[in-house]
Every structure is written in structure tokens, then in C-alpha cells.
Short mmCIF file of C-alpha atoms in Angstrom, two decimals:
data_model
loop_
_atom_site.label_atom_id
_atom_site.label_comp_id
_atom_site.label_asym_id
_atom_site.label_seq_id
_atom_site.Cartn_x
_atom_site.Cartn_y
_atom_site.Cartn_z
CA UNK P 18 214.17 -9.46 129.25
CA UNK P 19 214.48 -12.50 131.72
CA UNK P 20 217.36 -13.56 129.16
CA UNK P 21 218.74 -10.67 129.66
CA UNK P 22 218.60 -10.73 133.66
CA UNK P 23 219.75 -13.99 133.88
CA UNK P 24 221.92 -14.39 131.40
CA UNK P 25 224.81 -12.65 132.67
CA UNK P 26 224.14 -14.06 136.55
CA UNK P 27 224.36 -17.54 134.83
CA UNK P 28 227.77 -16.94 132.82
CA UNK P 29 229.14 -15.54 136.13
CA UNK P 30 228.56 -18.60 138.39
CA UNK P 31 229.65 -20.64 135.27
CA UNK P 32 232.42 -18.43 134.99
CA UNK P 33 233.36 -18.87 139.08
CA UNK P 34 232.92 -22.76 138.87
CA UNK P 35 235.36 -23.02 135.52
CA UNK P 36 237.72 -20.37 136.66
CA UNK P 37 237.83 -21.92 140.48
CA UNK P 38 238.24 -25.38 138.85
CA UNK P 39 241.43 -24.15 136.79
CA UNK P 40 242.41 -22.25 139.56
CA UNK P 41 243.19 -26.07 141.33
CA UNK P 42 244.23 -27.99 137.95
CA UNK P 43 247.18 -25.09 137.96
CA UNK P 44 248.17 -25.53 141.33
CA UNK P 45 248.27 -29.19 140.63
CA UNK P 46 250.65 -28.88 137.54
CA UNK P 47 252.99 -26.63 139.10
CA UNK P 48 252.66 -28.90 141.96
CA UNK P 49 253.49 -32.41 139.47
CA UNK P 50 256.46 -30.67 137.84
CA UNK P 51 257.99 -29.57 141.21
CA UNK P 52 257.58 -33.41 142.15
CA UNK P 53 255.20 -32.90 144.51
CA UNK P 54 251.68 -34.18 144.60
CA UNK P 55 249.92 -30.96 145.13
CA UNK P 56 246.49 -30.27 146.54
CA UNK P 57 242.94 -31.98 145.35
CA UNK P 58 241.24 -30.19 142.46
CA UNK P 59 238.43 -29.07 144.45
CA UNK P 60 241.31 -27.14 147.09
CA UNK P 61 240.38 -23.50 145.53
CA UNK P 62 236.68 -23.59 146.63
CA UNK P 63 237.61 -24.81 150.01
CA UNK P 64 239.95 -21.89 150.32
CA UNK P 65 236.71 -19.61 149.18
CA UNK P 66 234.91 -21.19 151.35
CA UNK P 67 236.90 -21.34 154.69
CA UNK P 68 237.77 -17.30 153.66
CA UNK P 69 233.86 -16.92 153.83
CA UNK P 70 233.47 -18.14 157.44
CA UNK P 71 236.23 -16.03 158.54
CA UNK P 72 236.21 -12.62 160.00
CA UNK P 73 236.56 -9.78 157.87
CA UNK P 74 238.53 -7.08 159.64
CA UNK P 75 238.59 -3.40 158.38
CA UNK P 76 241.54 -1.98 159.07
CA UNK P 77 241.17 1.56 161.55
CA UNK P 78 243.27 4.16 158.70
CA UNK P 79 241.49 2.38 155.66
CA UNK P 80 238.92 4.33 154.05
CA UNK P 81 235.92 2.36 154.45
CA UNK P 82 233.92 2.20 151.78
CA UNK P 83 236.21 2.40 148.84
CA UNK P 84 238.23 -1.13 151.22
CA UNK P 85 235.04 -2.98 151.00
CA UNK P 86 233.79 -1.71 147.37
CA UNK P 87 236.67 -2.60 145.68
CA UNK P 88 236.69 -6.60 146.09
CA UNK P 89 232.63 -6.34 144.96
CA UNK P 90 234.11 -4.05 141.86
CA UNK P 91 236.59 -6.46 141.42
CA UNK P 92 234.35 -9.52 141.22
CA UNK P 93 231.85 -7.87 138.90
CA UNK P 94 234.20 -6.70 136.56
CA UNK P 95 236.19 -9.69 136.14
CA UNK P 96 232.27 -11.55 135.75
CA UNK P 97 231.49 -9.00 132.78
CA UNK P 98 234.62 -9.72 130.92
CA UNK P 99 232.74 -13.04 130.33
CA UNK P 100 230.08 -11.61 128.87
CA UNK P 101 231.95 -10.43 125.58
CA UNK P 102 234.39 -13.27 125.00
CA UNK P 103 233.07 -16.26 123.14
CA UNK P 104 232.94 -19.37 126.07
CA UNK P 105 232.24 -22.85 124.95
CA UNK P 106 232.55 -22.48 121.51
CA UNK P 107 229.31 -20.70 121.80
CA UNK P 108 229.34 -17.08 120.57
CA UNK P 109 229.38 -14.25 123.49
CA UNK P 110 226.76 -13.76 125.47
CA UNK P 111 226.69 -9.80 124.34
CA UNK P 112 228.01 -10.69 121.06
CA UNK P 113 227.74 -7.69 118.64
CA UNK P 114 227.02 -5.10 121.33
CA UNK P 115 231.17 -4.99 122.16
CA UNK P 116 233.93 -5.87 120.50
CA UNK P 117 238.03 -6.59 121.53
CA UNK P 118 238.63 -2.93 121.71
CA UNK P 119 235.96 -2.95 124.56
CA UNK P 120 237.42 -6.03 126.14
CA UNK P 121 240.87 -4.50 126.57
CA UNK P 122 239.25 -1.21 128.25
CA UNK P 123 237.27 -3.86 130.34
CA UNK P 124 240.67 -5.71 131.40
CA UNK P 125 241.35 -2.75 133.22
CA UNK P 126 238.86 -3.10 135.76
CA UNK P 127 239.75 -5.64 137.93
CA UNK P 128 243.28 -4.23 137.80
CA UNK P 129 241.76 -0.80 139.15
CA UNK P 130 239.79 -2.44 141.61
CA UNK P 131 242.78 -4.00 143.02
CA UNK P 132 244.84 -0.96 143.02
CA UNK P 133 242.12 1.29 144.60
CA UNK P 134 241.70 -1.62 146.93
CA UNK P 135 245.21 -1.21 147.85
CA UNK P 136 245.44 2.31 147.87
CA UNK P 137 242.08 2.45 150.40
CA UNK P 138 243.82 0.05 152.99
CA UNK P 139 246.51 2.21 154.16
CA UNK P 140 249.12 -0.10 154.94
CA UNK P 141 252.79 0.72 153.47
CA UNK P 142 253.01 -2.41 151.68
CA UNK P 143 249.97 -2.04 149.80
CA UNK P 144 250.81 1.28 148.54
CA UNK P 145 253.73 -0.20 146.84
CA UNK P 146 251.88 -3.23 145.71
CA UNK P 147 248.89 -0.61 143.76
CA UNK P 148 251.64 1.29 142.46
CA UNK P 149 253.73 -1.59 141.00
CA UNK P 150 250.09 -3.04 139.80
CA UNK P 151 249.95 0.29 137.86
CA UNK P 152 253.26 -0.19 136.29
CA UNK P 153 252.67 -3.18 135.19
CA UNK P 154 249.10 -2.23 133.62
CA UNK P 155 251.03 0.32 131.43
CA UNK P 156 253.75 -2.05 130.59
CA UNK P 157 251.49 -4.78 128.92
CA UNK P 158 248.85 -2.98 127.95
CA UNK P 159 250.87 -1.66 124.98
CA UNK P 160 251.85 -6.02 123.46
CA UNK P 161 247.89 -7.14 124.51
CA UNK P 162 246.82 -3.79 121.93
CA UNK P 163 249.23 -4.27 119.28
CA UNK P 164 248.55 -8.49 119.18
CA UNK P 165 244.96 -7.94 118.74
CA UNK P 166 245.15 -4.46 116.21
CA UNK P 167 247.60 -6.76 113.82
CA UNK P 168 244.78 -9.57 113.94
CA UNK P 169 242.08 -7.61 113.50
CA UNK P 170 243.56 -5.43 110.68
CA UNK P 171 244.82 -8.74 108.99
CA UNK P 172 240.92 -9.73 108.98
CA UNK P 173 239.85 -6.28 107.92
CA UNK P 174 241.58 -7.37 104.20
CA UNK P 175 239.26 -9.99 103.80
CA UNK P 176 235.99 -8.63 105.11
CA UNK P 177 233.69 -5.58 105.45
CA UNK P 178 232.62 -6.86 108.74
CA UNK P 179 233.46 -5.45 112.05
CA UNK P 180 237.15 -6.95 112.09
CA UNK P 181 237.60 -6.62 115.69
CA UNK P 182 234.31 -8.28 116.55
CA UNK P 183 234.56 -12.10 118.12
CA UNK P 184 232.38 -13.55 115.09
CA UNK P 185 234.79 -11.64 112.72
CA UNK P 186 237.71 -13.72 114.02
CA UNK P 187 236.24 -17.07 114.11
CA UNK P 188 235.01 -16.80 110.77
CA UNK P 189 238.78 -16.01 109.71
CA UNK P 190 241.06 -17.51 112.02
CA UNK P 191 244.17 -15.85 111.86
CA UNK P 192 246.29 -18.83 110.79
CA UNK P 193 244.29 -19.37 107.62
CA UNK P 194 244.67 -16.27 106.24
CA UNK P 195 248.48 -15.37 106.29
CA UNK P 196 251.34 -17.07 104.04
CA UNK P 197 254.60 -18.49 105.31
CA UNK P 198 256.14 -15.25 106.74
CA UNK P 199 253.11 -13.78 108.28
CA UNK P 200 253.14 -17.83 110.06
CA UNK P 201 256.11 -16.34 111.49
CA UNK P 202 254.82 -12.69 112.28
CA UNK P 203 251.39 -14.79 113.88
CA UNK P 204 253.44 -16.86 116.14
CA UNK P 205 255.58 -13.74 117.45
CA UNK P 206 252.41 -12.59 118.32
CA UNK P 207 250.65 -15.44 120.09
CA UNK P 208 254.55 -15.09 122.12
CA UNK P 209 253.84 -11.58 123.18
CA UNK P 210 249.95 -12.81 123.82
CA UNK P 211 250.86 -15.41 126.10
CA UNK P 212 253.67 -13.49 128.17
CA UNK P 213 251.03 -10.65 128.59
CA UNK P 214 248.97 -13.14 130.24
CA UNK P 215 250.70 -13.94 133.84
CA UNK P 216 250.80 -10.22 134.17
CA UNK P 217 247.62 -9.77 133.68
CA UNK P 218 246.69 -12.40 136.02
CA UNK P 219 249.90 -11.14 138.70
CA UNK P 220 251.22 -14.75 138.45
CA UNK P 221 254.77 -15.12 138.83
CA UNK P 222 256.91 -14.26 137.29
CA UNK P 223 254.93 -11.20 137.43
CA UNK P 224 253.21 -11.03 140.76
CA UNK P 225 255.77 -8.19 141.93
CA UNK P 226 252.12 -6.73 143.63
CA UNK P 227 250.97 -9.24 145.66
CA UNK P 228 255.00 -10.50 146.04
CA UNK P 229 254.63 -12.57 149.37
CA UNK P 230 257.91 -12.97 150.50
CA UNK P 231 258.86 -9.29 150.28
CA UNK P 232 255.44 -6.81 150.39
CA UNK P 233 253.81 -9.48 152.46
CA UNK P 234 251.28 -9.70 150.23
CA UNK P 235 251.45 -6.17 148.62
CA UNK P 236 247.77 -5.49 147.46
CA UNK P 237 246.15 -7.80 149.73
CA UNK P 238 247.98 -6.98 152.59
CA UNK P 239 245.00 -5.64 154.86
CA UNK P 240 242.15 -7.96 153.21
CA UNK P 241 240.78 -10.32 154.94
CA UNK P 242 237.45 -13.02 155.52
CA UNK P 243 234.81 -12.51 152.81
CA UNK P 244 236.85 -9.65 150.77
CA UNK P 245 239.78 -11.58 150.44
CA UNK P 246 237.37 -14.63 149.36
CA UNK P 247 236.39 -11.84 146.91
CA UNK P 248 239.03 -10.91 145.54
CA UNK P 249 240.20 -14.65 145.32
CA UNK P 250 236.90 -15.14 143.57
CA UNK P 251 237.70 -12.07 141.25
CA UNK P 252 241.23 -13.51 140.46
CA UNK P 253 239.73 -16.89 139.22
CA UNK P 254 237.55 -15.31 136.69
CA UNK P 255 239.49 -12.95 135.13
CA UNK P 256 242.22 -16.03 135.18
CA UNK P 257 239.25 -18.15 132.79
CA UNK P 258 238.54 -14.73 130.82
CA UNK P 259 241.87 -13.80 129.83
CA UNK P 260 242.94 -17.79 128.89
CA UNK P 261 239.44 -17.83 127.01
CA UNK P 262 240.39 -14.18 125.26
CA UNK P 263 243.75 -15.92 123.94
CA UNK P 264 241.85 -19.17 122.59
CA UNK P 265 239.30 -16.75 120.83
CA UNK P 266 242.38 -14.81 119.47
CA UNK P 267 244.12 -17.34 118.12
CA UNK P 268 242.40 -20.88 118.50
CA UNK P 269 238.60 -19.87 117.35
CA UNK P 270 238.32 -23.69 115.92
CA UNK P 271 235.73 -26.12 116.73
CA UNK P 272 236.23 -30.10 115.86
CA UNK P 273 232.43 -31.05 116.28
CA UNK P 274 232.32 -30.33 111.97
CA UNK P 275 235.74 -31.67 111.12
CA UNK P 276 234.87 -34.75 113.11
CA UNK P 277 231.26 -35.37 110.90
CA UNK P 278 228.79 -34.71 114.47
CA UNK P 279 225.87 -33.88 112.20
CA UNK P 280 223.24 -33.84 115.57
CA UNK P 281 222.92 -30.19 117.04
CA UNK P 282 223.06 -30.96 120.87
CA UNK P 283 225.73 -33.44 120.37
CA UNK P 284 228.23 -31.08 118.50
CA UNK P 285 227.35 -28.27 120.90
CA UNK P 286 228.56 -30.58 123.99
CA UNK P 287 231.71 -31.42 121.53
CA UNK P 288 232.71 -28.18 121.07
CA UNK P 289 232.11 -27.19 125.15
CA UNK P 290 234.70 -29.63 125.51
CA UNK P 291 237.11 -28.98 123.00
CA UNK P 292 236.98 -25.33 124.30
CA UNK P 293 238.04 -26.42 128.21
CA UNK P 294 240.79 -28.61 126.68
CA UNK P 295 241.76 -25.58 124.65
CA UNK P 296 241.93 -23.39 127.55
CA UNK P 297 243.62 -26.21 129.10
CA UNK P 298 246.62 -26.11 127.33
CA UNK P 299 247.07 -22.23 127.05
CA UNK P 300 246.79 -22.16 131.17
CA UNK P 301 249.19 -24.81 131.00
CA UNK P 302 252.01 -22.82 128.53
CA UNK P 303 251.71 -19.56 129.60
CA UNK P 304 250.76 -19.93 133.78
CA UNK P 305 251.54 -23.33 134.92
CA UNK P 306 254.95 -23.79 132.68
CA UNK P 307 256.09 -20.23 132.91
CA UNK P 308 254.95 -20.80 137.10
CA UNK P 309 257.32 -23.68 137.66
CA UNK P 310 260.11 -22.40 135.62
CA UNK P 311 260.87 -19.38 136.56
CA UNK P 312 261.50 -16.47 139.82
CA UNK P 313 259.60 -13.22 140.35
CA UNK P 314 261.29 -10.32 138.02
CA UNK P 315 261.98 -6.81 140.35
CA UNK P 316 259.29 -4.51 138.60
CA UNK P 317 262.25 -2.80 136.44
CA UNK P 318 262.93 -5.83 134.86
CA UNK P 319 259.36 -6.30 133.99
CA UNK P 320 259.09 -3.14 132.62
CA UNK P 321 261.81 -3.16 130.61
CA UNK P 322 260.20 -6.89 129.58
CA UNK P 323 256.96 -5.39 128.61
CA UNK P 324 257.76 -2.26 127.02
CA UNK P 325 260.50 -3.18 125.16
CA UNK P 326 260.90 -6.52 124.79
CA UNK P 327 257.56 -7.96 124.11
CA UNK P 328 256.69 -4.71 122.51
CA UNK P 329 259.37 -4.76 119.92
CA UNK P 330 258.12 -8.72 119.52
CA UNK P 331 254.58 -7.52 118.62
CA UNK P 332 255.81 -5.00 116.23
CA UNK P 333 258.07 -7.40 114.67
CA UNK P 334 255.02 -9.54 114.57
CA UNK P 335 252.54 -6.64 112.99
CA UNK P 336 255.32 -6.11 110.26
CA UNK P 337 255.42 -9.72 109.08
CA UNK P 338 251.50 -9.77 108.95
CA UNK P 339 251.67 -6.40 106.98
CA UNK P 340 254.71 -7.69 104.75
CA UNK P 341 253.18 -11.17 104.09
CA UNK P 342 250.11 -9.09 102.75
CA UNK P 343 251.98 -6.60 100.90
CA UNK P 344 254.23 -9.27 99.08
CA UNK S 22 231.84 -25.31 153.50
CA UNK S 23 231.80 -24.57 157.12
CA UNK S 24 234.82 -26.55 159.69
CA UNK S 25 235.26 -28.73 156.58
CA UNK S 26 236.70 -26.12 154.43
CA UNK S 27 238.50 -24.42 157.40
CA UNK S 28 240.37 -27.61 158.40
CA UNK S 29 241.25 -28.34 155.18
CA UNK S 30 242.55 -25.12 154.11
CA UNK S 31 244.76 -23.82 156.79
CA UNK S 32 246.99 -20.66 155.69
CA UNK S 33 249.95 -20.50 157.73
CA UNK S 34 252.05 -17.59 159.02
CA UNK S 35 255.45 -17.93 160.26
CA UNK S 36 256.36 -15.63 163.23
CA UNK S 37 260.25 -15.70 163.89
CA UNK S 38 260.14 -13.97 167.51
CA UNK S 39 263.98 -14.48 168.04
CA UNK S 40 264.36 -18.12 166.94
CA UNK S 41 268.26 -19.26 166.07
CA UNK S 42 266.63 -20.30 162.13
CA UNK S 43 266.91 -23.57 162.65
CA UNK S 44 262.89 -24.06 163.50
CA UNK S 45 262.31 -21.83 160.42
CA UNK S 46 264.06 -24.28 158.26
CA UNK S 47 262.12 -27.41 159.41
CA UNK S 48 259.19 -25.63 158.45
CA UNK S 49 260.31 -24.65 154.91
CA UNK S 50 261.06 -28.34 155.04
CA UNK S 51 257.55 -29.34 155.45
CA UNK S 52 256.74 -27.83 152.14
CA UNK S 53 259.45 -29.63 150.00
CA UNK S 54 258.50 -32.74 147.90
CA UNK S 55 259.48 -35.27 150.58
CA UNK S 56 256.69 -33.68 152.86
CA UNK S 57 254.41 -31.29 150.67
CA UNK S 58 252.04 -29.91 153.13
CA UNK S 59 250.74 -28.15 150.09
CA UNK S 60 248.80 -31.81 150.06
CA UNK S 61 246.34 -30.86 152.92
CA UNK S 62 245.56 -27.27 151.50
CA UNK S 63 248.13 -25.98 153.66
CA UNK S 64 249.64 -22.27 152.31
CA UNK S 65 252.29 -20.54 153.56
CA UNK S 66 250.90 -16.68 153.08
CA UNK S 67 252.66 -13.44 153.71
CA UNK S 68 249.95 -11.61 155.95
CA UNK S 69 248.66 -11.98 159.27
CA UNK S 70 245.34 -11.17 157.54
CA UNK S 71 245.01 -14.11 155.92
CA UNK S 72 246.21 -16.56 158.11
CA UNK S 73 244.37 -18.95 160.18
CA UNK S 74 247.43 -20.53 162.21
CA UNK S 75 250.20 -18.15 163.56
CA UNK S 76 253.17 -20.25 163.50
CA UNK S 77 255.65 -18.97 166.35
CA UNK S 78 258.89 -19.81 167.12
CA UNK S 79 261.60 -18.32 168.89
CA UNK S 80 262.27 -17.64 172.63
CA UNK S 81 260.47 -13.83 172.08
CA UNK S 82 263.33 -11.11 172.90
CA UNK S 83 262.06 -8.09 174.54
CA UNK S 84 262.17 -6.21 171.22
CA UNK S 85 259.59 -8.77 169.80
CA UNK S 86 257.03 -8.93 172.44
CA UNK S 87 254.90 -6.11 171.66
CA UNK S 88 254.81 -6.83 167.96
CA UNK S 89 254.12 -10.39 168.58
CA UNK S 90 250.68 -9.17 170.25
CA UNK S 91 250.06 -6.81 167.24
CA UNK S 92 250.12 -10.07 164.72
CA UNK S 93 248.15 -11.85 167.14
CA UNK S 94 245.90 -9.09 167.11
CA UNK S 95 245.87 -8.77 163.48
CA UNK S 96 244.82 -12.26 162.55
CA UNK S 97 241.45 -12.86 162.01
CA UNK S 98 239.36 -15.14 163.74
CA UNK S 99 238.50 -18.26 163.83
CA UNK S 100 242.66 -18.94 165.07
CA UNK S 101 244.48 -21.38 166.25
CA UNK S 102 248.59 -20.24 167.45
CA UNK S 103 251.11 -23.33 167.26
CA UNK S 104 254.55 -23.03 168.90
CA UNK S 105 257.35 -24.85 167.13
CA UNK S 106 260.61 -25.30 169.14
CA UNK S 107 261.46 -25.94 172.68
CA UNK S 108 262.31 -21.97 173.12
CA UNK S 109 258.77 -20.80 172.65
CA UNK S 110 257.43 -23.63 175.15
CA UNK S 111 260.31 -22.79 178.20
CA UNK S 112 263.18 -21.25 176.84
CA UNK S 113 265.33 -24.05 176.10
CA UNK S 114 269.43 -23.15 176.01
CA UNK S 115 267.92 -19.27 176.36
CA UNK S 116 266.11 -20.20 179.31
CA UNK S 117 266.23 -17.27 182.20
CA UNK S 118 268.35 -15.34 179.77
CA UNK S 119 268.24 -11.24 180.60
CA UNK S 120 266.87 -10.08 177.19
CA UNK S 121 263.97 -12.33 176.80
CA UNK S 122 260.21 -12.10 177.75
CA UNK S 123 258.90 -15.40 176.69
CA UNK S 124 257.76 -18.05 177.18
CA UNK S 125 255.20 -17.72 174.11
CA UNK S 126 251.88 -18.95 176.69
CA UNK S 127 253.00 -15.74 179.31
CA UNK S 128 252.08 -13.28 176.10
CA UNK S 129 249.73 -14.69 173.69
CA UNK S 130 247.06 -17.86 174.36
CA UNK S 131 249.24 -21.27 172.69
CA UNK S 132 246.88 -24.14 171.44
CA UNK S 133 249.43 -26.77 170.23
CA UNK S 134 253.10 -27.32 171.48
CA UNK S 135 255.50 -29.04 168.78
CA UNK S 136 258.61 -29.98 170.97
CA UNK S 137 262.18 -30.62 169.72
CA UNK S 138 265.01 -28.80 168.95
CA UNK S 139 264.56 -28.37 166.21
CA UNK S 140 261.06 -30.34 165.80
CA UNK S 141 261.32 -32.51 162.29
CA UNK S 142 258.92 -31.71 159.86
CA UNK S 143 256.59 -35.16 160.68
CA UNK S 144 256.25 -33.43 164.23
CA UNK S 145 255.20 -30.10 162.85
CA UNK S 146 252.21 -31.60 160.72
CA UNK S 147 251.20 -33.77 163.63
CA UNK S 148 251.16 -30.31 165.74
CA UNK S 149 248.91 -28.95 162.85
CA UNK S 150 247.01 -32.28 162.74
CA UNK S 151 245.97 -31.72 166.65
CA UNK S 152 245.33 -27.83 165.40
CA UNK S 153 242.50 -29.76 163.12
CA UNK S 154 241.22 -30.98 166.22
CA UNK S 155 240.98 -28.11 168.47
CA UNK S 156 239.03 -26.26 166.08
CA UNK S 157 237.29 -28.48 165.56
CA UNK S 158 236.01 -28.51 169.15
CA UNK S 159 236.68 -24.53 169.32
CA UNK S 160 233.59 -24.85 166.45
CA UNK S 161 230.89 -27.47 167.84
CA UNK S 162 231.47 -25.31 171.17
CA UNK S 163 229.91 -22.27 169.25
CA UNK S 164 227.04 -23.67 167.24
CA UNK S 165 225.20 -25.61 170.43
#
């Protein structure tokens, strides 16, 4: 029961700390490859921090409660995310009381916070940011399914297991099971994964709702002080979840075995670490590279990205797997 | 936490009151490589809401003056408001001209002064540097 209580408090301060952390290792990258030298690692919780001591101001049309529920909403529904994705090379917290399917309903729910967030402040610009938040939601939510229905139905050949559960997919990571076509229909799939994931997180080139420079900060427009630390806060999980979602996808491998680390405590601390270098270098493909590289699409273009584009890539993808098997 | 975190993370809006551009490109300036106020923690953001130092230049045209109280209104405290340019401080080559309302001080309070026309980008973080300090005095002022 304590377990229980504290269990999920625990994995969402973790979760904060991590996310926070890679929050200021991004900034740094993008900062390195623009030849700057970028802020200290440690700039993110500052920001929190000096966003805390600040004055929160509600603005007079907003509808109160909704304007202050929806960073809290935000926050806690980003931290549950955690719960049902494997972190550390551990198994999930809540592991075998939710599966993916869950976790892509769940991804919704920071996404809706932010939008009813926007919608409850009243200002122009935030209108447009929740509704261009919405479009986007549709747009990937149709690659994200697709990636992890092919994986899961891939895994359902092999086992009578739940095929979408976590366990499931480390036990048969993806790569080991397919031949040298459905490599190919994996890999179009892991594409489509990874350019879901700056719109999930509304990093450029897909951060047409927050879009500073012409919504003035879309969504956010109105927040301020603690419910823009909030939301900040929010962000930076969700950020951690969704890299950690693609490593348990498609990287579900641990070295502490390969490498002979016969003590228990020793391979656990092993595999902690392989998993943050993992997440590492996903961040650093899909948000920091993709950051530096590229402009902010106009939400038609992203659309059209989303639903047809990296659509037609995950179907592609889906038929390989299902041809590889078949053959 | 606490002035620590404020000093070290200062968000930045730009107010352009009437300003000829050439202020608003020494700014942009600062956040180039050669500069990269992004160093200190220092963000250009989008919203008055989230900004801790209105950044004004311009010699404020009549047209501006009422929205320039509205940002100034809209930013949350703790603040600090830094003029860049000689035309918010007097004026300069607009100075007594028909169709303007400024100087900045006359409509909203002005902590720091950066002087030049325009200021170089080494001014403008030395106008933010004494920004540090004022707040930081702003601060110890409250808690005893």
C-alpha cells in the first residue's frame, strides 16, 4: 500500500529531475551545433525556479478555474505516463496493469491540458495556438498508432502473451525477430516514430502552437509565475516519457548480461545507465538534430507531413513487417 | 532558487515603441554566436507574461503610448524595464518632434539606460548586467 503511495510520487520527481536535466543537455546541443556555447546544464531548473518566485497573474476574461487546473492536469498527466513505460531498464512501475494502447490514450493528456489551458485564457493568440495543438494531435496520432500496432502484431506471431504489453516487447525486440526486408519495414518505422516525436513534444519544427515569433507564444500566451513553471515542468516530463516510449519500442536492450556483470546491484546500476545514454541519443536524433536543422512548418504543411507523409511511411513500414512474415 | 535563479534566468521582451530597427538589430545581435546571451540564461520570449525585463526602444509615437502601459501592465512582477537607444532616454534626432510622447521615464518607471545610437551589443549586456544588480537590491529591500 505505501508502495503503492509512494511509488508513483517517487517516479514523478525522478521523472522531473531526468526530464529537467535533458531539458538543458538539448538546449546545449542545439546550442554547440549553432556554434554557440549555450547555457549550463542546470539552466532549466533555474528557469523553474525563478518562474516559481514570480507572480502569477490571471488574466480578467479567463475562466478561472479551468486557467489554473489545466497546468496541475498537465503536470500530472505527463507524471503518469511514467508510470507505464519501462525507465531504467527496470520494468514499469504499473507494469501489467496497462499496456501501449493505454499509453497512446494517455499521450493525449497533456496535449488536452494544454489546449483547454489555452482555450480558458481568452486571449486571441491562444485560441489559435489550442486549435493548431488539436491539429496536430490528429495528424500524428494516426504514424505513433500504426508504429506500435505493426510491432506489437509482429510479436503477437511469436507469443501468446499480451503483445502490446512493455515485457512482451523486451522479451522480443523487434529487430530480432524480422528478416532482411522487414529490417527495412522496422527502420521506416522507427522514421515515422522519431518524426512523431517533436510534435508530440511542440518542438520545432513543430511548435506551430506555442510559435513565438508569430502567436507570441500561442498556448502560453496568458500563463504566467507558478503555472507557466507548471507547464514548463509538464513539458519536461512528457519530453523524458515520450524519448523513453521510443527506446522501449525499439531499443528494449540491456548490456549489463552481454557484458558478463553477474552481481545484481551492479548490473541494475549498468543498465540505469545504459538506459540515459539510450535516451540520450534518441533526444539527440529526433529533437536536438531535427532542432538545429530545420524552420517551423505553417500547420498545413505539418498536416500534410503527418497524415500523409509519415502515414504512408508507417504503412509502407507495416507491409514489409507483414511481407517479411508472409514470405 | 530565490534572486539566484531570477538573475540568472532573465526572459527578455523586446518592445519596438517606434524605434528606426536599428536598436532591434543590436539586440538580435546579442544572441548570435559572437555574443550568445543564451550563456547567462538569457531568453528572448514572445509574451509579456513571461518576461522579467521589458526591453524598450524607440522614441514612443503617440500611437504606442497607451499600449506601451498595457505591456508594462501585463508583465509580471518581480520587473526590471531597460531602455536601449538614445530615443527612449531624450529623443535623440526625434527629439521635440510633433508625433511623439516619449521620453520612455515620462510614461513607464526606466531602471537601466543603455546609451548609443545604436548601443553595441557589449553595451546592452552591461545594461542587463546593472539590471542583475538592481534587483538584486529591489529583493534584499523586501525580505528585511
Amino acid at each position: 500500500m505505501i508502495a503503492l503511495l509512494l511509488g508513483p510520487i517517487g517516479v514523478a520527481i525522478v521523472g522531473s529531475v531526468v526530464g529537467l536535466f535533458y531539458l538543458g543537455v538539448d538546449r546545449r546541443l542545439v546550442a554547440r551545433m549553432q556554434a554557440r556555447v549555450g547555457p549550463p546544464l542546470v539552466q532549466p531548473f533555474r528557469d523553474v525556479g525563478k518562474l516559481m518566485m514570480k507572480e502569477s497573474i490571471i488574466p480578467n476574461g479567463a475562466l478561472r478555474w479551468l486557467f489554473q487546473f489545466s497546468p496541475v492536469m498537465c503536470v500530472m498527466g505527463s507524471a503518469t505516463l511514467l508510470l507505464y513505460i519501462p525507465l531504467f531498464g527496470q520494468p514499469a512501475l504499473f507494469e501489467g496493469s496497462g499496456d501501449a494502447i493505454l499509453l497512446i490514450y494517455l499521450l493525449t493528456v497533456p496535449s488536452i491540458a494544454l489546449v483547454a489551458g489555452g482555450f480558458a485564457s481568452s486571449s486571441p493568440y491562444a485560441t489559435v495556438g489550442a486549435q493548431r495543438e488539436m491539429v496536430l494531435m490528429i495528424g500524428y496520432e494516426f504514424p505513433l498508432s500504426v508504429t506500435v500496432v505493426s510491432i506489437a502484431w509482429r510479436i503477437l506471431q511469436v507469443t501468446d502473451a499480451n503483445a502490446f504489453a512493455f515485457s512482451s516487447m523486451a522479451q522480443y525486440p523487434i529487430w530480432d525477430l524480422v528478416g532482411p526486408l522487414g529490417l527495412v519495414g522496422t527502420l521506416l518505422l522507427l522514421v515515422s516514430l522519431i518524426s512523431v516525436t517533436p510534435g508530440e513534444l511542440g518542438r520545432i519544427p513543430f511548435d506551430l502552437a506555442e510559435a513565438e515569433t508569430e502567436l507570441a507564444g500561442g498556448l502560453l500566451v496568458e500563463y504566467s509565475g507558478r503555472n507557466l513553471a507548471l507547464f514548463y515542468l509538464g513539458n519536461a516530463i512528457r519530453g523524458f516519457a515520450v524519448l523513453s516510449l521510443v527506446v522501449a519500442l525499439f531499443f528494449p536492450y540491456g548490456i549489463a548480461a552481454g557484458i558478463g556483470v553477474t552481481s545484481t546491484v551492479l548490473a541494475v546500476i549498468i543498465d540505469g545507465a545504459f538506459f540515459l545514454v539510450k535516451v540520450l541519443l534518441v533526444m539527440f536524433v529526433a529533437v536536438a538534430l531535427v532542432r538545429s536543422a530545420m524552420a517551423r512548418f505553417k500547420i498545413n504543411q505539418a498536416s500534410v507531413f503527418y497524415l500523409m507523409i509519415m502515414t504512408m511511411v508507417s504503412l509502407v513500414g507495416l507491409l514489409l513487417i507483414w511481407a517479411d512474415m508472409m514470405l | 532558487m530565490g534572486i539566484d535563479s531570477l538573475k540568472r534566468a532573465l526572459w527578455i521582451y523586446h518592445v519596438n515603441t517606434g524605434s528606426c530597427n536599428g536598436c532591434d538589430i543590436e539586440i538580435v545581435a546579442s544572441l548570435t554566436p559572437r555574443y550568445d546571451i543564451e550563456r547567462f540564461g538569457i531568453k528572448l520570449v514572445g509574451s509579456p507574461r513571461h518576461a522579467d525585463v521589458l526591453l524598450v526602444t524607440g522614441p514612443v509615437t503617440r500611437q504606442m503610448e497607451p499600449r506601451l502601459r498595457r505591456v508594462y501592465a501585463q508583465t509580471p512582477d518581480p520587473k526590471v524595464v531597460i531602455v536601449v537607444g538614445n530615443c527612449g532616454a531624450d529623443g535623440d534626432v526625434f527629439h521635440e518632434s510633433y508625433n511623439l510622447v516619449g521620453p520612455i521615464d515620462q510614461i513607464i518607471p526606466v531602471d537601466v539606460y543603455v546609451h548609443g545610437c545604436p548601443p553595441r551589443p557589449e553595451a546592452i549586456i552591461d545594461g542587463v548586467v546593472k539590471a542583475w544588480l538592481k534587483l538584486e537590491g529591489a529583493t534584499t529591500k523586501e525580505t528585511t
